[in-house]
């Protein structure tokens, strides 16, 4: 269960970083933006691992022997990507107006990694519904807080969140591989 909690926190770091970036930009109501970020990012981050889990269970019989290696590689690639992205500029700098369409695209973009990480759920001893709910709730909370953190402090924490999340995903992958 603790692994799922760490997975939930690590997967929420992309959305957290984007929320910080959005919050740091001048817009209208922080409350509205925080709610939009929490709902969009939380729902997408909660659903995408379920899709990955379902895909993983359908092929698990064929690749069961290699499943720990596949989970490790997926988590290492996702974690590595997050670490590399932590050194670049965020996409939210190019956003002029936060609309539902923009939020939908951002939620989809930040949750693609969660779909791949959903494969790792097939190897953890926790129900996929509970794990996906934990991921969605953690992401919603971090996204909501990210807007307010960005509003108050700017973007200094944005890259650090992605760096931490990437490191945790790689560590979880190693744990699965070595278990």
GROMACS .gro file of C-alpha atoms in nm:
model
  179
    1UNK     CA    1   0.000   0.000   0.000
    2UNK     CA    2   0.288   0.237   0.075
    3UNK     CA    3   0.424   0.177  -0.277
    4UNK     CA    4   0.091   0.287  -0.422
    5UNK     CA    5   0.099   0.601  -0.208
    6UNK     CA    6   0.450   0.683  -0.336
    7UNK     CA    7   0.337   0.604  -0.692
    8UNK     CA    8   0.037   0.836  -0.648
    9UNK     CA    9   0.254   1.119  -0.522
   10UNK     CA   10   0.518   1.068  -0.791
   11UNK     CA   11   0.262   1.058  -1.072
   12UNK     CA   12   0.097   1.374  -0.942
   13UNK     CA   13   0.420   1.575  -0.970
   14UNK     CA   14   0.372   1.657  -1.341
   15UNK     CA   15   0.028   1.802  -1.271
   16UNK     CA   16   0.162   1.974  -0.957
   17UNK     CA   17   0.439   2.141  -1.160
   18UNK     CA   18   0.194   2.259  -1.428
   19UNK     CA   19  -0.043   2.388  -1.158
   20UNK     CA   20   0.240   2.586  -0.998
   21UNK     CA   21   0.323   2.736  -1.337
   22UNK     CA   22  -0.042   2.824  -1.405
   23UNK     CA   23  -0.081   2.972  -1.060
   24UNK     CA   24   0.226   3.192  -1.103
   25UNK     CA   25   0.077   3.364  -1.406
   26UNK     CA   26  -0.161   3.655  -1.367
   27UNK     CA   27  -0.522   3.542  -1.424
   28UNK     CA   28  -0.859   3.582  -1.267
   29UNK     CA   29  -0.971   3.389  -0.963
   30UNK     CA   30  -0.722   3.158  -0.792
   31UNK     CA   31  -1.011   2.962  -0.646
   32UNK     CA   32  -1.157   2.888  -0.992
   33UNK     CA   33  -0.816   2.795  -1.135
   34UNK     CA   34  -0.736   2.568  -0.837
   35UNK     CA   35  -1.070   2.391  -0.878
   36UNK     CA   36  -1.019   2.345  -1.253
   37UNK     CA   37  -0.670   2.204  -1.198
   38UNK     CA   38  -0.785   1.971  -0.920
   39UNK     CA   39  -1.079   1.833  -1.118
   40UNK     CA   40  -0.917   1.797  -1.459
   41UNK     CA   41  -0.580   1.666  -1.343
   42UNK     CA   42  -0.729   1.447  -1.068
   43UNK     CA   43  -0.983   1.279  -1.298
   44UNK     CA   44  -0.739   1.216  -1.580
   45UNK     CA   45  -0.458   1.096  -1.352
   46UNK     CA   46  -0.706   0.863  -1.181
   47UNK     CA   47  -0.847   0.714  -1.504
   48UNK     CA   48  -0.533   0.672  -1.713
   49UNK     CA   49  -0.360   0.421  -1.483
   50UNK     CA   50  -0.678   0.213  -1.493
   51UNK     CA   51  -0.650   0.199  -1.872
   52UNK     CA   52  -0.284   0.097  -1.837
   53UNK     CA   53  -0.375  -0.163  -1.576
   54UNK     CA   54  -0.647  -0.315  -1.799
   55UNK     CA   55  -0.408  -0.326  -2.094
   56UNK     CA   56  -0.142  -0.479  -1.871
   57UNK     CA   57  -0.369  -0.754  -1.742
   58UNK     CA   58  -0.471  -0.845  -2.096
   59UNK     CA   59  -0.111  -0.912  -2.198
   60UNK     CA   60   0.024  -1.024  -1.860
   61UNK     CA   61  -0.022  -1.392  -1.944
   62UNK     CA   62   0.203  -1.356  -2.248
   63UNK     CA   63   0.474  -1.155  -2.077
   64UNK     CA   64   0.445  -1.261  -1.715
   65UNK     CA   65   0.808  -1.370  -1.691
   66UNK     CA   66   0.922  -1.030  -1.819
   67UNK     CA   67   0.660  -0.823  -1.633
   68UNK     CA   68   0.897  -0.689  -1.362
   69UNK     CA   69   1.145  -0.582  -1.630
   70UNK     CA   70   0.870  -0.418  -1.837
   71UNK     CA   71   0.736  -0.234  -1.531
   72UNK     CA   72   1.088  -0.123  -1.438
   73UNK     CA   73   1.162   0.001  -1.791
   74UNK     CA   74   0.832   0.189  -1.816
   75UNK     CA   75   0.877   0.356  -1.476
   76UNK     CA   76   1.245   0.431  -1.547
   77UNK     CA   77   1.161   0.591  -1.883
   78UNK     CA   78   0.876   0.795  -1.731
   79UNK     CA   79   1.095   0.896  -1.436
   80UNK     CA   80   1.385   0.983  -1.663
   81UNK     CA   81   1.156   1.192  -1.883
   82UNK     CA   82   1.031   1.381  -1.577
   83UNK     CA   83   1.389   1.443  -1.462
   84UNK     CA   84   1.490   1.575  -1.807
   85UNK     CA   85   1.177   1.794  -1.822
   86UNK     CA   86   1.261   1.939  -1.481
   87UNK     CA   87   1.554   2.122  -1.644
   88UNK     CA   88   1.340   2.282  -1.918
   89UNK     CA   89   1.072   2.549  -1.936
   90UNK     CA   90   0.710   2.462  -1.864
   91UNK     CA   91   0.442   2.465  -2.133
   92UNK     CA   92   0.218   2.685  -1.919
   93UNK     CA   93   0.430   2.988  -2.007
   94UNK     CA   94   0.276   2.990  -2.356
   95UNK     CA   95  -0.084   2.980  -2.232
   96UNK     CA   96  -0.264   3.310  -2.265
   97UNK     CA   97  -0.606   3.209  -2.128
   98UNK     CA   98  -0.701   2.907  -1.919
   99UNK     CA   99  -1.012   2.757  -2.078
  100UNK     CA  100  -1.176   2.416  -2.046
  101UNK     CA  101  -1.014   2.316  -2.374
  102UNK     CA  102  -0.668   2.416  -2.248
  103UNK     CA  103  -0.727   2.229  -1.921
  104UNK     CA  104  -0.843   1.920  -2.111
  105UNK     CA  105  -0.527   1.922  -2.324
  106UNK     CA  106  -0.302   1.980  -2.022
  107UNK     CA  107  -0.474   1.703  -1.826
  108UNK     CA  108  -0.436   1.462  -2.115
  109UNK     CA  109  -0.070   1.556  -2.168
  110UNK     CA  110   0.022   1.517  -1.800
  111UNK     CA  111  -0.163   1.186  -1.761
  112UNK     CA  112  -0.022   0.988  -2.056
  113UNK     CA  113   0.267   0.881  -1.832
  114UNK     CA  114   0.016   0.759  -1.574
  115UNK     CA  115  -0.135   0.524  -1.832
  116UNK     CA  116   0.204   0.359  -1.888
  117UNK     CA  117   0.263   0.346  -1.512
  118UNK     CA  118  -0.072   0.165  -1.478
  119UNK     CA  119   0.103  -0.147  -1.606
  120UNK     CA  120   0.304  -0.150  -1.283
  121UNK     CA  121  -0.023  -0.180  -1.089
  122UNK     CA  122  -0.055  -0.536  -1.219
  123UNK     CA  123   0.249  -0.623  -1.009
  124UNK     CA  124   0.151  -0.448  -0.686
  125UNK     CA  125  -0.065  -0.616  -0.425
  126UNK     CA  126  -0.348  -0.362  -0.419
  127UNK     CA  127  -0.676  -0.339  -0.603
  128UNK     CA  128  -0.662  -0.125  -0.917
  129UNK     CA  129  -0.971   0.075  -0.817
  130UNK     CA  130  -0.820   0.178  -0.486
  131UNK     CA  131  -0.484   0.256  -0.646
  132UNK     CA  132  -0.643   0.469  -0.919
  133UNK     CA  133  -0.857   0.650  -0.664
  134UNK     CA  134  -0.546   0.723  -0.454
  135UNK     CA  135  -0.363   0.853  -0.762
  136UNK     CA  136  -0.658   1.073  -0.861
  137UNK     CA  137  -0.708   1.216  -0.511
  138UNK     CA  138  -0.335   1.279  -0.460
  139UNK     CA  139  -0.316   1.456  -0.796
  140UNK     CA  140  -0.626   1.665  -0.723
  141UNK     CA  141  -0.483   1.776  -0.387
  142UNK     CA  142  -0.138   1.854  -0.525
  143UNK     CA  143  -0.287   2.038  -0.825
  144UNK     CA  144  -0.514   2.246  -0.604
  145UNK     CA  145  -0.224   2.335  -0.374
  146UNK     CA  146   0.007   2.398  -0.671
  147UNK     CA  147  -0.204   2.688  -0.794
  148UNK     CA  148  -0.180   2.863  -0.457
  149UNK     CA  149   0.191   2.785  -0.421
  150UNK     CA  150   0.254   2.926  -0.769
  151UNK     CA  151   0.048   3.235  -0.691
  152UNK     CA  152   0.250   3.306  -0.378
  153UNK     CA  153   0.601   3.200  -0.471
  154UNK     CA  154   0.630   3.187  -0.848
  155UNK     CA  155   0.780   2.890  -1.030
  156UNK     CA  156   1.088   2.811  -0.815
  157UNK     CA  157   0.932   2.482  -0.692
  158UNK     CA  158   0.803   2.369  -1.033
  159UNK     CA  159   1.117   2.192  -1.159
  160UNK     CA  160   1.197   2.045  -0.817
  161UNK     CA  161   0.858   1.871  -0.808
  162UNK     CA  162   0.922   1.702  -1.143
  163UNK     CA  163   1.274   1.605  -1.039
  164UNK     CA  164   1.147   1.445  -0.716
  165UNK     CA  165   0.861   1.266  -0.895
  166UNK     CA  166   1.098   1.123  -1.156
  167UNK     CA  167   1.335   0.994  -0.891
  168UNK     CA  168   1.054   0.827  -0.697
  169UNK     CA  169   0.920   0.654  -1.010
  170UNK     CA  170   1.265   0.513  -1.087
  171UNK     CA  171   1.296   0.392  -0.726
  172UNK     CA  172   0.956   0.219  -0.746
  173UNK     CA  173   1.064   0.053  -1.071
  174UNK     CA  174   1.381  -0.075  -0.905
  175UNK     CA  175   1.177  -0.204  -0.611
  176UNK     CA  176   0.949  -0.398  -0.845
  177UNK     CA  177   1.246  -0.539  -1.034
  178UNK     CA  178   1.432  -0.648  -0.722
  179UNK     CA  179   1.130  -0.787  -0.533
   0.00000   0.00000   0.00000
